[in-house]
C-alpha cells in the first residue's frame, strides 16, 4: 500500500485504537502505550501489504494480537528475592488467564458505588475483617455484609458484559465560547469548570438524556472513578443536576450548530441587521449632531460616541422584560449565572478573510467598586461614586470579562480625581491603565481614552424607544432565532431557550456595527482609540 493511503487509514483509526486499548486495560497511561505500539504495528503492516479485503477486520485482528503480546510481556518476568525467573510456556498461559480475569474484576470494581468500592478494596485486597471495616467506615457490620453480597452479584454480572465504548470515547467533542450570563463567582465561570476536555465530554454526554456515572464512563470509555470525581464537582457548583436513580443531567445551555440551524441564521442575520440599520440606527445616529454637555469624549470625536451608542440603542430592540433570576443558578462560590457553551463545529463561525470571528462579543460588562450580587446597584453608601460599562468586540480587541477588572476602574477614578500619584508604588497601576487603553500618554502628559459621563440618568435618556414597526420586526427575528436555537436541543432546555431568545435581536449589535461601517456611518477607530472603544465610565447619577 502506498504511504498516502496508509497515512489516511492511520488518521482514521488513531482514536479508535486508543478506544480499543482503553476497553482492554482501563488505564489511560497503559492504553496510550498500547495504542502507540498498535498504531506502529498497523502502519508497518499496511506499508507492506496490498489488496487487503477488509481493512477494519484486519486492523482489529492486529490490535488483538498486539494486546495479547503486550499482556504476555507484562507477565513474562517475575522478581523473586531480587532475581529474575522465566516460567515455562504452560505457566505463562495460566498466568495470562489469571491476569486477564483479574483485570476484568479490577475493571468491574470501578463500576461499583463509592462505598462498595471501599468495602471490596478493604476486604479483598487489604484482607481486612468485616468488623474492622465496619469500625473504620463507621457503619454496622450487617451493612458491610450486605454490600459484600450485593457486590458479588454485581461483579459476576459485570464480568459477563462486553463493555463497549460510546461515540464520545471514539470521537470526543470540544466546547468553545464557554461563558455566563450573570455574575461569576470566586472560582470563575463555565470556562474554568469545563477547562478540561474530559469534563466537557462528561457534560455533553449527559446533556441530551440523564445518565448515571457508569453510563457516562462507558460512553467516554474511561474509568468511572475519574468520571465520578468530575461529576461531583459539576453537580456541587450547579452545572449538573442530580435526578432520581442516581442519574445526572447537564444544566448548561450548549448551542449545537447544524446545517439547518446555520441556514436559518444565514437567512435572517444579515437581512435584519440591514433593516434595523436603515430604519432605526442610522436615523437616530444622524440626528445626534453634537456631543451632549454631560459627556467627555476623547478629542470630541463623534465617531467614538457613536460606537458606544450602538450597543445601548440595540437594547431598544428588546420586546420582553428578562428577569435574570428566573433561570440563573446560585453557585457555591458566590456565582449567580446561566452557563452556556457552543459545540465546536470547526469553522462554522462566520469570519473575515483571516478566519477571525468579527461578530463575536463579550458584554454588556458592568463594574462598580462595591458590587454585591444580593443588593441592587445604588449610588448611595459607596466609598467612591463610579460605575463602568464595556462591550468587548472585534474592533477593540475582544479581551474578555476576566481582564475587565474593577481595580482598573478604581485606579482610573483616582487618576481623574488627582489621587493617583505617578510614583514607584503606582507604576503597575499606570502600566495597566495604559495597556488597557483607558489612558494614553503623550510625552509626559496623560489623557483619558474612554467616554466619561457625568450623568447616568441623562445617558440612558439619550436613547429613544423603538417604534411599533421596529418592535414587530424584532419579534419576527426572535421567532426565527428561537426556531434555530431549539434544533437538536433536549426538552429540559426548551423553556430557558425560548425565554432568552425573546430579545435575540439585541445581539445583532456587532452585525449592525459592520453594516454601519459599510455605509460610512461609523468609521474605524485609530489604533490609539481602538482599545478604549465601547467603554463608558459613569461619574454621577
Short mmCIF file of C-alpha atoms in Angstrom, two decimals:
data_model
loop_
_atom_site.label_atom_id
_atom_site.label_comp_id
_atom_site.label_asym_id
_atom_site.label_seq_id
_atom_site.Cartn_x
_atom_site.Cartn_y
_atom_site.Cartn_z
CA UNK A 1 0.00 0.00 0.00
CA UNK A 2 1.31 3.47 -0.80
CA UNK A 3 2.24 5.87 2.02
CA UNK A 4 -0.58 8.32 1.29
CA UNK A 5 -3.29 5.65 1.71
CA UNK A 6 -1.62 4.21 4.81
CA UNK A 7 -1.40 7.67 6.41
CA UNK A 8 -5.10 8.26 5.72
CA UNK A 9 -6.11 4.95 7.33
CA UNK A 10 -3.92 5.58 10.38
CA UNK A 11 -5.54 9.01 10.77
CA UNK A 12 -9.00 7.38 10.76
CA UNK A 13 -8.06 4.68 13.28
CA UNK A 14 -5.87 6.54 15.80
CA UNK A 15 -8.73 7.34 18.23
CA UNK A 16 -10.43 4.00 17.59
CA UNK A 17 -7.30 2.08 18.53
CA UNK A 18 -6.91 4.15 21.67
CA UNK A 19 -10.52 3.28 22.49
CA UNK A 20 -9.74 -0.41 21.93
CA UNK A 21 -6.76 -0.16 24.27
CA UNK A 22 -8.84 1.57 26.96
CA UNK A 23 -11.52 -1.14 26.74
CA UNK A 24 -8.87 -3.80 27.38
CA UNK A 25 -6.77 -2.08 30.03
CA UNK A 26 -8.94 0.61 31.63
CA UNK A 27 -5.88 2.72 32.42
CA UNK A 28 -5.19 5.88 30.36
CA UNK A 29 -1.39 5.65 30.56
CA UNK A 30 -1.23 1.97 29.67
CA UNK A 31 -3.82 2.49 26.94
CA UNK A 32 -1.67 5.28 25.48
CA UNK A 33 1.33 2.94 25.43
CA UNK A 34 -0.60 0.03 23.92
CA UNK A 35 -2.28 2.18 21.26
CA UNK A 36 1.09 3.66 20.23
CA UNK A 37 2.56 0.17 19.82
CA UNK A 38 -0.53 -0.96 17.91
CA UNK A 39 -0.51 2.04 15.57
CA UNK A 40 3.16 1.48 14.76
CA UNK A 41 2.50 -2.21 14.07
CA UNK A 42 -0.56 -1.49 11.90
CA UNK A 43 1.30 1.17 9.92
CA UNK A 44 4.23 -1.16 9.27
CA UNK A 45 1.90 -3.91 8.03
CA UNK A 46 -0.15 -1.55 5.82
CA UNK A 47 3.00 -0.35 4.04
CA UNK A 48 3.95 -3.95 3.29
CA UNK A 49 0.54 -5.31 2.22
CA UNK A 50 -1.68 -4.63 -0.77
CA UNK A 51 -5.24 -5.68 -1.59
CA UNK A 52 -6.48 -6.05 2.00
CA UNK A 53 -10.09 -7.17 1.55
CA UNK A 54 -11.49 -5.99 4.89
CA UNK A 55 -9.27 -3.26 6.34
CA UNK A 56 -11.33 -2.82 9.52
CA UNK A 57 -11.28 -6.53 10.40
CA UNK A 58 -7.59 -6.79 9.54
CA UNK A 59 -6.63 -3.82 11.75
CA UNK A 60 -8.56 -5.13 14.75
CA UNK A 61 -7.02 -8.57 14.29
CA UNK A 62 -3.57 -6.92 14.51
CA UNK A 63 -4.73 -4.90 17.52
CA UNK A 64 -5.89 -8.06 19.32
CA UNK A 65 -2.60 -9.83 18.62
CA UNK A 66 -0.59 -6.82 19.85
CA UNK A 67 -2.71 -6.68 23.00
CA UNK A 68 -2.13 -10.41 23.65
CA UNK A 69 1.62 -10.00 23.27
CA UNK A 70 1.52 -6.85 25.43
CA UNK A 71 -0.21 -8.67 28.29
CA UNK A 72 2.13 -11.65 27.87
CA UNK A 73 5.10 -9.34 28.10
CA UNK A 74 3.83 -7.95 31.38
CA UNK A 75 3.77 -11.48 32.80
CA UNK A 76 6.98 -12.82 31.33
CA UNK A 77 9.29 -11.87 34.17
CA UNK A 78 8.75 -12.15 37.92
CA UNK A 79 11.07 -10.88 40.62
CA UNK A 80 11.88 -13.44 43.37
CA UNK A 81 14.23 -12.15 46.06
CA UNK A 82 15.78 -9.78 43.55
CA UNK A 83 16.40 -12.44 40.88
CA UNK A 84 14.56 -12.91 37.58
CA UNK A 85 12.94 -16.21 36.53
CA UNK A 86 11.16 -17.13 33.30
CA UNK A 87 8.32 -19.65 33.74
CA UNK A 88 7.64 -22.31 31.14
CA UNK A 89 5.02 -21.88 28.39
CA UNK A 90 2.27 -23.63 30.38
CA UNK A 91 2.85 -21.32 33.35
CA UNK A 92 2.70 -18.26 31.08
CA UNK A 93 -0.68 -19.36 29.69
CA UNK A 94 -2.07 -19.98 33.17
CA UNK A 95 -0.74 -16.67 34.41
CA UNK A 96 -2.23 -14.91 31.37
CA UNK A 97 -5.66 -16.39 32.04
CA UNK A 98 -5.49 -15.41 35.69
CA UNK A 99 -4.25 -11.94 34.83
CA UNK A 100 -6.95 -11.39 32.22
CA UNK A 101 -9.64 -12.41 34.73
CA UNK A 102 -8.01 -10.24 37.39
CA UNK A 103 -8.08 -7.30 35.01
CA UNK A 104 -11.77 -7.78 34.31
CA UNK A 105 -12.54 -7.94 38.04
CA UNK A 106 -10.50 -4.81 38.61
CA UNK A 107 -12.34 -3.10 35.79
CA UNK A 108 -15.72 -4.04 37.25
CA UNK A 109 -14.77 -2.81 40.72
CA UNK A 110 -14.50 0.65 39.20
CA UNK A 111 -18.19 0.45 38.23
CA UNK A 112 -19.32 -0.16 41.82
CA UNK A 113 -20.65 2.60 44.05
CA UNK A 114 -18.10 4.52 46.12
CA UNK A 115 -19.00 2.73 49.38
CA UNK A 116 -18.94 -0.70 47.71
CA UNK A 117 -15.55 0.01 46.13
CA UNK A 118 -14.08 0.89 49.50
CA UNK A 119 -15.51 -2.23 51.16
CA UNK A 120 -14.21 -4.51 48.38
CA UNK A 121 -10.74 -2.96 48.41
CA UNK A 122 -10.53 -3.28 52.19
CA UNK A 123 -11.87 -6.84 52.30
CA UNK A 124 -10.34 -8.41 49.19
CA UNK A 125 -7.09 -6.51 48.75
CA UNK A 126 -6.14 -5.43 52.26
CA UNK A 127 -7.56 -8.59 53.87
CA UNK A 128 -9.47 -6.58 56.49
CA UNK A 129 -12.19 -8.35 58.51
CA UNK A 130 -15.83 -7.27 58.38
CA UNK A 131 -15.66 -5.99 61.96
CA UNK A 132 -12.60 -3.82 61.19
CA UNK A 133 -14.20 -2.45 58.03
CA UNK A 134 -17.39 -1.55 59.88
CA UNK A 135 -15.39 0.27 62.56
CA UNK A 136 -13.21 2.14 60.07
CA UNK A 137 -16.18 3.25 57.96
CA UNK A 138 -18.49 3.84 60.93
CA UNK A 139 -21.27 1.61 59.58
CA UNK A 140 -22.94 -1.54 61.02
CA UNK A 141 -21.32 -4.93 60.35
CA UNK A 142 -24.60 -6.06 58.78
CA UNK A 143 -24.34 -3.24 56.24
CA UNK A 144 -20.82 -4.35 55.29
CA UNK A 145 -22.00 -7.95 54.81
CA UNK A 146 -24.98 -6.77 52.77
CA UNK A 147 -22.75 -4.69 50.47
CA UNK A 148 -20.36 -7.61 50.01
CA UNK A 149 -23.25 -9.88 48.99
CA UNK A 150 -24.56 -7.28 46.53
CA UNK A 151 -21.06 -6.66 45.22
CA UNK A 152 -20.51 -10.34 44.38
CA UNK A 153 -23.66 -10.34 42.28
CA UNK A 154 -22.75 -7.11 40.52
CA UNK A 155 -19.20 -8.30 39.79
CA UNK A 156 -20.44 -11.59 38.34
CA UNK A 157 -22.96 -9.73 36.21
CA UNK A 158 -20.40 -7.16 35.08
CA UNK A 159 -17.81 -9.78 34.15
CA UNK A 160 -20.26 -11.27 31.66
CA UNK A 161 -20.76 -7.91 29.97
CA UNK A 162 -18.91 -6.69 26.93
CA UNK A 163 -18.05 -3.13 27.85
CA UNK A 164 -18.28 -1.04 24.69
CA UNK A 165 -17.07 2.49 24.15
CA UNK A 166 -19.66 5.06 23.15
CA UNK A 167 -19.36 7.66 20.43
CA UNK A 168 -17.67 10.22 22.71
CA UNK A 169 -14.93 7.72 23.54
CA UNK A 170 -14.06 7.41 19.86
CA UNK A 171 -14.97 10.91 18.68
CA UNK A 172 -14.75 13.30 21.66
CA UNK A 173 -16.33 16.74 21.30
CA UNK A 174 -14.87 20.13 22.13
CA UNK A 175 -16.75 23.09 23.58
CA UNK A 176 -15.96 26.71 22.78
CA UNK A 177 -17.30 30.12 23.85
CA UNK A 178 -17.88 28.79 27.37
CA UNK A 179 -19.29 31.70 29.30
CA UNK A 180 -22.02 33.08 31.53
CA UNK A 181 -24.99 35.38 31.68
CA UNK A 182 -24.92 36.90 35.16
CA UNK A 183 -22.18 37.18 37.77
CA UNK A 184 -19.27 34.71 38.02
CA UNK A 185 -18.16 33.55 41.45
CA UNK A 186 -14.79 33.38 43.16
CA UNK A 187 -13.77 30.33 41.12
CA UNK A 188 -14.76 31.80 37.75
CA UNK A 189 -17.38 30.82 35.20
CA UNK A 190 -18.15 27.96 32.82
CA UNK A 191 -14.79 28.23 31.04
CA UNK A 192 -12.96 27.44 34.30
CA UNK A 193 -15.07 24.47 35.35
CA UNK A 194 -15.06 23.00 31.83
CA UNK A 195 -11.42 23.75 31.07
CA UNK A 196 -10.51 20.06 30.69
CA UNK A 197 -11.53 18.08 27.60
CA UNK A 198 -12.75 15.19 29.75
CA UNK A 199 -15.07 17.49 31.74
CA UNK A 200 -16.51 18.95 28.54
CA UNK A 201 -17.28 15.45 27.27
CA UNK A 202 -18.83 14.42 30.58
CA UNK A 203 -21.09 17.47 30.45
CA UNK A 204 -22.08 16.79 26.85
CA UNK A 205 -22.70 13.08 27.48
CA UNK A 206 -25.47 13.89 29.99
CA UNK A 207 -26.90 16.84 28.06
CA UNK A 208 -29.48 15.12 25.87
CA UNK A 209 -30.51 12.48 28.38
CA UNK A 210 -29.82 11.84 32.06
CA UNK A 211 -27.05 9.31 32.74
CA UNK A 212 -25.51 7.56 35.70
CA UNK A 213 -21.80 7.88 36.36
CA UNK A 214 -21.27 4.39 34.96
CA UNK A 215 -23.23 5.17 31.79
CA UNK A 216 -21.17 8.32 31.25
CA UNK A 217 -17.98 6.30 31.83
CA UNK A 218 -18.99 3.75 29.20
CA UNK A 219 -19.91 6.49 26.75
CA UNK A 220 -16.47 8.06 27.19
CA UNK A 221 -14.59 4.79 27.57
CA UNK A 222 -12.84 5.84 30.77
CA UNK A 223 -12.70 4.66 34.36
CA UNK A 224 -15.90 5.55 36.29
CA UNK A 225 -13.81 6.75 39.23
CA UNK A 226 -12.46 9.62 37.10
CA UNK A 227 -15.98 10.44 35.93
CA UNK A 228 -17.36 10.37 39.47
CA UNK A 229 -14.89 12.99 40.69
CA UNK A 230 -15.69 15.35 37.80
CA UNK A 231 -19.46 14.85 38.12
CA UNK A 232 -19.34 15.59 41.85
CA UNK A 233 -17.72 18.99 41.19
CA UNK A 234 -20.10 19.84 38.35
CA UNK A 235 -23.08 18.92 40.50
CA UNK A 236 -21.72 20.77 43.54
CA UNK A 237 -21.43 24.00 41.55
CA UNK A 238 -24.72 23.71 39.68
CA UNK A 239 -23.53 22.67 36.22
CA UNK A 240 -25.26 19.29 36.57
CA UNK A 241 -28.46 18.32 38.38
CA UNK A 242 -28.79 15.04 40.25
CA UNK A 243 -32.02 13.23 39.37
CA UNK A 244 -33.73 10.13 40.81
CA UNK A 245 -31.99 6.84 40.11
CA UNK A 246 -28.51 8.36 40.62
CA UNK A 247 -28.72 9.96 37.18
CA UNK A 248 -27.22 13.32 36.27
CA UNK A 249 -28.36 15.88 33.73
CA UNK A 250 -26.31 18.80 32.46
CA UNK A 251 -27.62 22.28 33.21
CA UNK A 252 -25.60 24.26 30.66
CA UNK A 253 -27.09 25.77 27.52
CA UNK A 254 -24.96 24.15 24.81
CA UNK A 255 -25.60 25.67 21.39
CA UNK A 256 -25.36 22.99 18.72
CA UNK A 257 -24.67 24.29 15.20
CA UNK A 258 -26.11 22.31 12.29
CA UNK A 259 -26.74 22.86 8.59
CA UNK A 260 -30.41 23.57 9.29
CA UNK A 261 -29.55 25.91 12.17
CA UNK A 262 -26.93 27.75 10.10
CA UNK A 263 -29.25 28.14 7.11
CA UNK A 264 -31.83 29.91 9.28
CA UNK A 265 -29.22 32.34 10.63
CA UNK A 266 -27.77 32.93 7.16
CA UNK A 267 -31.26 33.85 6.04
CA UNK A 268 -32.08 36.26 8.89
CA UNK A 269 -28.96 37.77 10.48
CA UNK A 270 -27.67 39.97 7.68
CA UNK A 271 -31.19 40.72 6.44
CA UNK A 272 -32.43 42.07 9.77
CA UNK A 273 -29.14 43.82 10.58
CA UNK A 274 -29.57 45.80 7.35
CA UNK A 275 -33.23 46.55 8.09
CA UNK A 276 -32.57 47.73 11.65
CA UNK A 277 -29.60 49.82 10.45
CA UNK A 278 -31.66 51.62 7.81
CA UNK A 279 -34.89 52.02 9.76
CA UNK A 280 -33.65 52.65 13.30
CA UNK A 281 -29.91 53.11 13.86
CA UNK A 282 -28.92 55.44 11.02
CA UNK A 283 -31.82 57.89 11.52
CA UNK A 284 -31.07 58.09 15.24
CA UNK A 285 -27.27 58.40 14.96
CA UNK A 286 -27.53 61.07 12.30
CA UNK A 287 -29.97 63.02 14.47
CA UNK A 288 -27.30 63.46 17.19
CA UNK A 289 -25.36 66.40 15.76
CA UNK A 290 -23.12 67.26 18.70
CA UNK A 291 -21.75 65.79 21.89
CA UNK A 292 -24.04 66.45 24.89
CA UNK A 293 -22.53 68.67 27.58
CA UNK A 294 -22.64 65.95 30.28
CA UNK A 295 -20.23 63.79 28.27
CA UNK A 296 -16.45 63.95 27.94
CA UNK A 297 -15.49 62.15 24.71
CA UNK A 298 -11.79 61.75 23.78
CA UNK A 299 -10.80 64.51 21.31
CA UNK A 300 -14.51 65.43 20.99
CA UNK A 301 -14.78 62.63 18.40
CA UNK A 302 -18.43 61.99 17.40
CA UNK A 303 -17.38 58.69 15.81
CA UNK A 304 -16.24 57.31 19.20
CA UNK A 305 -19.54 58.38 20.74
CA UNK A 306 -21.50 56.59 18.02
CA UNK A 307 -19.61 53.35 18.64
CA UNK A 308 -20.76 53.35 22.27
CA UNK A 309 -24.28 54.43 21.34
CA UNK A 310 -24.92 51.45 19.05
CA UNK A 311 -24.99 48.78 21.82
CA UNK A 312 -27.28 50.88 24.03
CA UNK A 313 -29.56 51.58 21.08
CA UNK A 314 -29.65 47.82 20.37
CA UNK A 315 -31.16 47.35 23.85
CA UNK A 316 -34.22 49.17 22.49
CA UNK A 317 -34.82 46.20 20.16
CA UNK A 318 -35.92 44.22 23.23
CA UNK A 319 -39.58 43.21 23.27
CA UNK A 320 -39.68 41.43 26.65
CA UNK A 321 -38.57 42.15 30.21
CA UNK A 322 -35.99 39.50 31.10
CA UNK A 323 -35.52 38.61 34.76
CA UNK A 324 -32.05 37.07 35.05
CA UNK A 325 -33.01 35.41 38.35
CA UNK A 326 -35.59 33.22 36.59
CA UNK A 327 -33.04 30.67 35.35
CA UNK A 328 -29.82 31.87 36.96
CA UNK A 329 -28.12 29.28 39.18
CA UNK A 330 -26.78 30.43 42.54
CA UNK A 331 -23.48 28.62 42.93
CA UNK A 332 -21.39 27.60 45.92
CA UNK A 333 -18.60 30.12 45.25
CA UNK A 334 -20.98 33.08 45.03
CA UNK A 335 -21.57 32.82 41.28
CA UNK A 336 -25.08 33.55 40.05
CA UNK A 337 -25.44 32.93 36.34
CA UNK A 338 -26.79 30.90 33.44
CA UNK A 339 -23.97 28.81 31.99
CA UNK A 340 -23.58 28.47 28.25
CA UNK A 341 -21.19 27.00 25.68
CA UNK A 342 -21.01 26.22 21.98
CA UNK A 343 -20.35 22.82 20.46
CA UNK A 344 -17.27 23.31 18.28
CA UNK A 345 -18.02 22.53 14.66
CA UNK A 346 -14.60 23.64 13.35
CA UNK A 347 -15.02 26.71 11.27
CA UNK A 348 -18.79 27.14 11.42
CA UNK A 349 -18.48 30.66 12.88
CA UNK A 350 -18.63 33.49 10.31
CA UNK A 351 -15.39 35.40 9.99
CA UNK A 352 -13.26 37.68 7.85
CA UNK A 353 -10.65 36.72 5.29
CA UNK A 354 -8.28 35.73 8.14
CA UNK A 355 -10.88 33.41 9.68
CA UNK A 356 -11.46 35.75 12.64
CA UNK A 357 -14.99 35.93 14.03
CA UNK A 358 -15.76 39.61 13.63
CA UNK A 359 -19.25 39.26 15.12
CA UNK A 360 -18.24 37.82 18.49
CA UNK A 361 -18.66 39.91 21.63
CA UNK A 362 -18.42 39.83 25.42
CA UNK A 363 -20.76 42.04 27.41
CA UNK A 364 -22.52 44.11 28.48
CA UNK A 365 -19.95 44.20 31.29
CA UNK A 366 -20.89 46.42 34.23
CA UNK A 367 -18.47 47.12 37.04
CA UNK A 368 -18.63 49.21 40.21
CA UNK A 369 -16.44 49.30 43.29
CA UNK A 370 -18.83 47.79 45.82
CA UNK A 371 -20.58 45.07 43.84
CA UNK A 372 -22.84 42.79 45.82
CA UNK A 373 -24.93 40.29 43.87
CA UNK A 374 -27.59 40.33 46.57
CA UNK A 375 -28.05 44.11 46.65
CA UNK A 376 -29.36 46.19 43.71
CA UNK A 377 -26.98 48.84 42.39
CA UNK A 378 -27.25 52.19 44.19
CA UNK A 379 -25.19 55.36 44.15
CA UNK A 380 -25.64 55.67 47.91
CA UNK A 381 -23.30 54.35 50.59
CA UNK A 382 -20.37 53.90 48.18
CA UNK A 383 -16.80 54.90 49.03
CA UNK A 384 -16.34 56.43 45.54
CA UNK A 385 -19.13 57.05 43.09
CA UNK A 386 -18.37 55.48 39.76
CA UNK A 387 -19.82 52.77 37.57
CA UNK A 388 -18.47 51.47 34.25
CA UNK A 389 -19.78 49.72 31.16
CA UNK A 390 -17.85 47.96 28.44
CA UNK A 391 -18.68 45.81 25.45
CA UNK A 392 -15.79 43.77 24.09
CA UNK A 393 -15.98 43.44 20.32
CA UNK A 394 -13.65 42.55 17.46
CA UNK A 395 -12.82 46.22 16.84
CA UNK A 396 -11.48 46.85 20.37
CA UNK A 397 -9.56 43.62 20.79
CA UNK A 398 -12.13 41.34 22.49
CA UNK A 399 -10.03 40.70 25.62
CA UNK A 400 -12.91 39.19 27.66
CA UNK A 401 -14.54 39.67 31.05
CA UNK A 402 -11.65 38.38 33.19
CA UNK A 403 -9.36 41.22 32.11
CA UNK A 404 -12.09 43.83 32.65
CA UNK A 405 -11.32 44.39 36.31
CA UNK A 406 -12.94 46.62 38.91
CA UNK A 407 -9.49 47.52 40.21
CA UNK A 408 -8.52 49.19 36.90
CA UNK A 409 -11.56 51.47 37.01
CA UNK A 410 -10.87 52.26 40.65
CA UNK A 411 -7.36 53.37 39.69
CA UNK A 412 -8.77 55.42 36.81
CA UNK A 413 -11.21 57.09 39.21
CA UNK A 414 -8.33 58.05 41.50
CA UNK A 415 -6.40 59.38 38.48
CA UNK A 416 -9.35 61.53 37.41
CA UNK A 417 -9.53 62.97 40.93
CA UNK A 418 -5.80 63.69 41.10
CA UNK A 419 -5.25 60.95 43.69
CA UNK A 420 -3.03 58.57 41.68
CA UNK A 421 0.48 59.88 42.14
CA UNK A 422 2.97 58.86 39.49
CA UNK A 423 5.44 57.21 41.83
CA UNK A 424 7.08 53.84 42.32
CA UNK A 425 4.09 52.47 44.24
CA UNK A 426 1.75 53.19 41.30
CA UNK A 427 3.97 52.05 38.43
CA UNK A 428 1.88 48.93 37.82
CA UNK A 429 -1.40 50.89 38.06
CA UNK A 430 -0.30 53.29 35.32
CA UNK A 431 1.01 50.44 33.19
CA UNK A 432 -2.35 48.64 33.43
CA UNK A 433 -4.31 51.77 32.51
CA UNK A 434 -2.05 52.33 29.51
CA UNK A 435 -2.11 48.69 28.43
CA UNK A 436 -5.90 48.56 28.68
CA UNK A 437 -6.15 51.76 26.67
CA UNK A 438 -8.04 53.70 29.34
CA UNK A 439 -5.20 56.25 29.37
CA UNK A 440 -2.91 57.47 26.60
CA UNK A 441 0.44 59.11 27.28
CA UNK A 442 1.79 61.88 25.05
CA UNK A 443 5.24 62.86 26.26
CA UNK A 444 4.77 63.47 29.98
CA UNK A 445 1.04 64.14 29.70
CA UNK A 446 -1.82 61.65 30.09
CA UNK A 447 -5.28 61.84 28.58
CA UNK A 448 -8.38 59.70 29.12
CA UNK A 449 -9.19 57.37 26.23
CA UNK A 450 -12.74 56.35 27.19
CA UNK A 451 -16.03 58.20 27.36
CA UNK A 452 -16.84 59.83 30.71
CA UNK A 453 -20.47 60.50 31.61
CA UNK A 454 -21.33 62.87 34.45
CA UNK A 455 -24.99 61.83 34.46
CA UNK A 456 -26.09 58.22 34.13
CA UNK A 457 -29.72 59.36 34.00
CA UNK A 458 -29.09 61.68 31.05
CA UNK A 459 -27.06 58.99 29.26
CA UNK A 460 -29.90 56.48 29.36
CA UNK A 461 -32.30 59.27 28.40
CA UNK A 462 -30.41 59.75 25.15
CA UNK A 463 -31.81 56.61 23.57
CA UNK A 464 -35.30 56.78 22.11
CA UNK A 465 -37.69 53.85 22.23
CA UNK A 466 -38.20 51.80 19.08
CA UNK A 467 -41.50 52.34 17.28
CA UNK A 468 -44.13 49.64 16.69
CA UNK A 469 -42.70 48.71 13.29
CA UNK A 470 -39.24 48.04 14.77
CA UNK A 471 -40.73 46.07 17.68
CA UNK A 472 -42.70 43.94 15.22
CA UNK A 473 -39.54 43.25 13.18
CA UNK A 474 -37.69 42.37 16.39
CA UNK A 475 -40.34 39.81 17.30
CA UNK A 476 -40.17 38.32 13.79
CA UNK A 477 -36.42 37.93 14.13
CA UNK A 478 -36.76 36.38 17.59
CA UNK A 479 -39.26 33.80 16.35
CA UNK A 480 -36.86 32.57 13.66
CA UNK A 481 -33.87 32.69 16.04
CA UNK A 482 -35.81 30.62 18.59
CA UNK A 483 -36.64 28.10 15.88
CA UNK A 484 -32.93 27.81 15.07
CA UNK A 485 -31.80 27.55 18.69
CA UNK A 486 -34.30 24.81 19.58
CA UNK A 487 -32.98 22.49 16.89
CA UNK A 488 -31.23 19.43 18.38
CA UNK A 489 -31.84 20.69 21.92
CA UNK A 490 -33.04 18.44 24.78
CA UNK A 491 -36.52 19.05 26.15
CA UNK A 492 -35.32 20.28 29.54
CA UNK A 493 -33.59 23.28 27.90
CA UNK A 494 -36.51 24.42 25.72
CA UNK A 495 -38.13 26.70 28.28
CA UNK A 496 -34.88 28.54 29.05
CA UNK A 497 -34.01 28.89 25.35
CA UNK A 498 -37.45 30.29 24.48
CA UNK A 499 -37.14 32.74 27.36
CA UNK A 500 -33.74 34.15 26.43
CA UNK A 501 -34.28 34.26 22.65
CA UNK A 502 -37.23 36.65 23.05
CA UNK A 503 -34.75 39.53 22.79
CA UNK A 504 -32.28 37.90 20.42
CA UNK A 505 -32.41 40.87 18.03
CA UNK A 506 -30.43 42.80 20.67
CA UNK A 507 -27.47 40.50 19.91
CA UNK A 508 -27.27 41.80 16.34
CA UNK A 509 -25.30 44.84 17.54
CA UNK A 510 -21.96 43.68 16.11
CA UNK A 511 -23.54 42.91 12.74
CA UNK A 512 -25.18 46.31 12.82
CA UNK A 513 -21.76 47.84 13.56
CA UNK A 514 -20.42 46.12 10.45
CA UNK A 515 -23.35 47.44 8.39
CA UNK A 516 -22.79 50.97 9.69
CA UNK A 517 -19.09 50.73 8.85
CA UNK A 518 -20.00 49.70 5.32
CA UNK A 519 -22.37 52.69 4.98
CA UNK A 520 -19.85 55.15 6.40
CA UNK A 521 -21.99 55.98 9.45
CA UNK A 522 -19.24 54.51 11.63
CA UNK A 523 -15.53 54.82 10.88
CA UNK A 524 -12.77 52.51 12.05
CA UNK A 525 -11.05 53.86 15.18
CA UNK A 526 -7.37 54.68 15.12
CA UNK A 527 -5.02 52.18 16.73
CA UNK A 528 -4.76 54.54 19.70
CA UNK A 529 -8.55 54.84 20.07
CA UNK A 530 -9.27 51.16 19.49
CA UNK A 531 -8.52 49.81 22.98
CA UNK A 532 -10.84 52.28 24.70
CA UNK A 533 -13.68 51.70 22.24
CA UNK A 534 -17.18 50.90 23.59
CA UNK A 535 -16.25 51.83 27.15
CA UNK A 536 -18.10 54.36 29.30
CA UNK A 537 -17.40 55.38 32.88
CA UNK A 538 -20.25 56.98 34.82
CA UNK A 539 -19.24 59.52 37.45
CA UNK A 540 -22.65 60.78 38.52
CA UNK A 541 -26.24 59.65 38.96
#
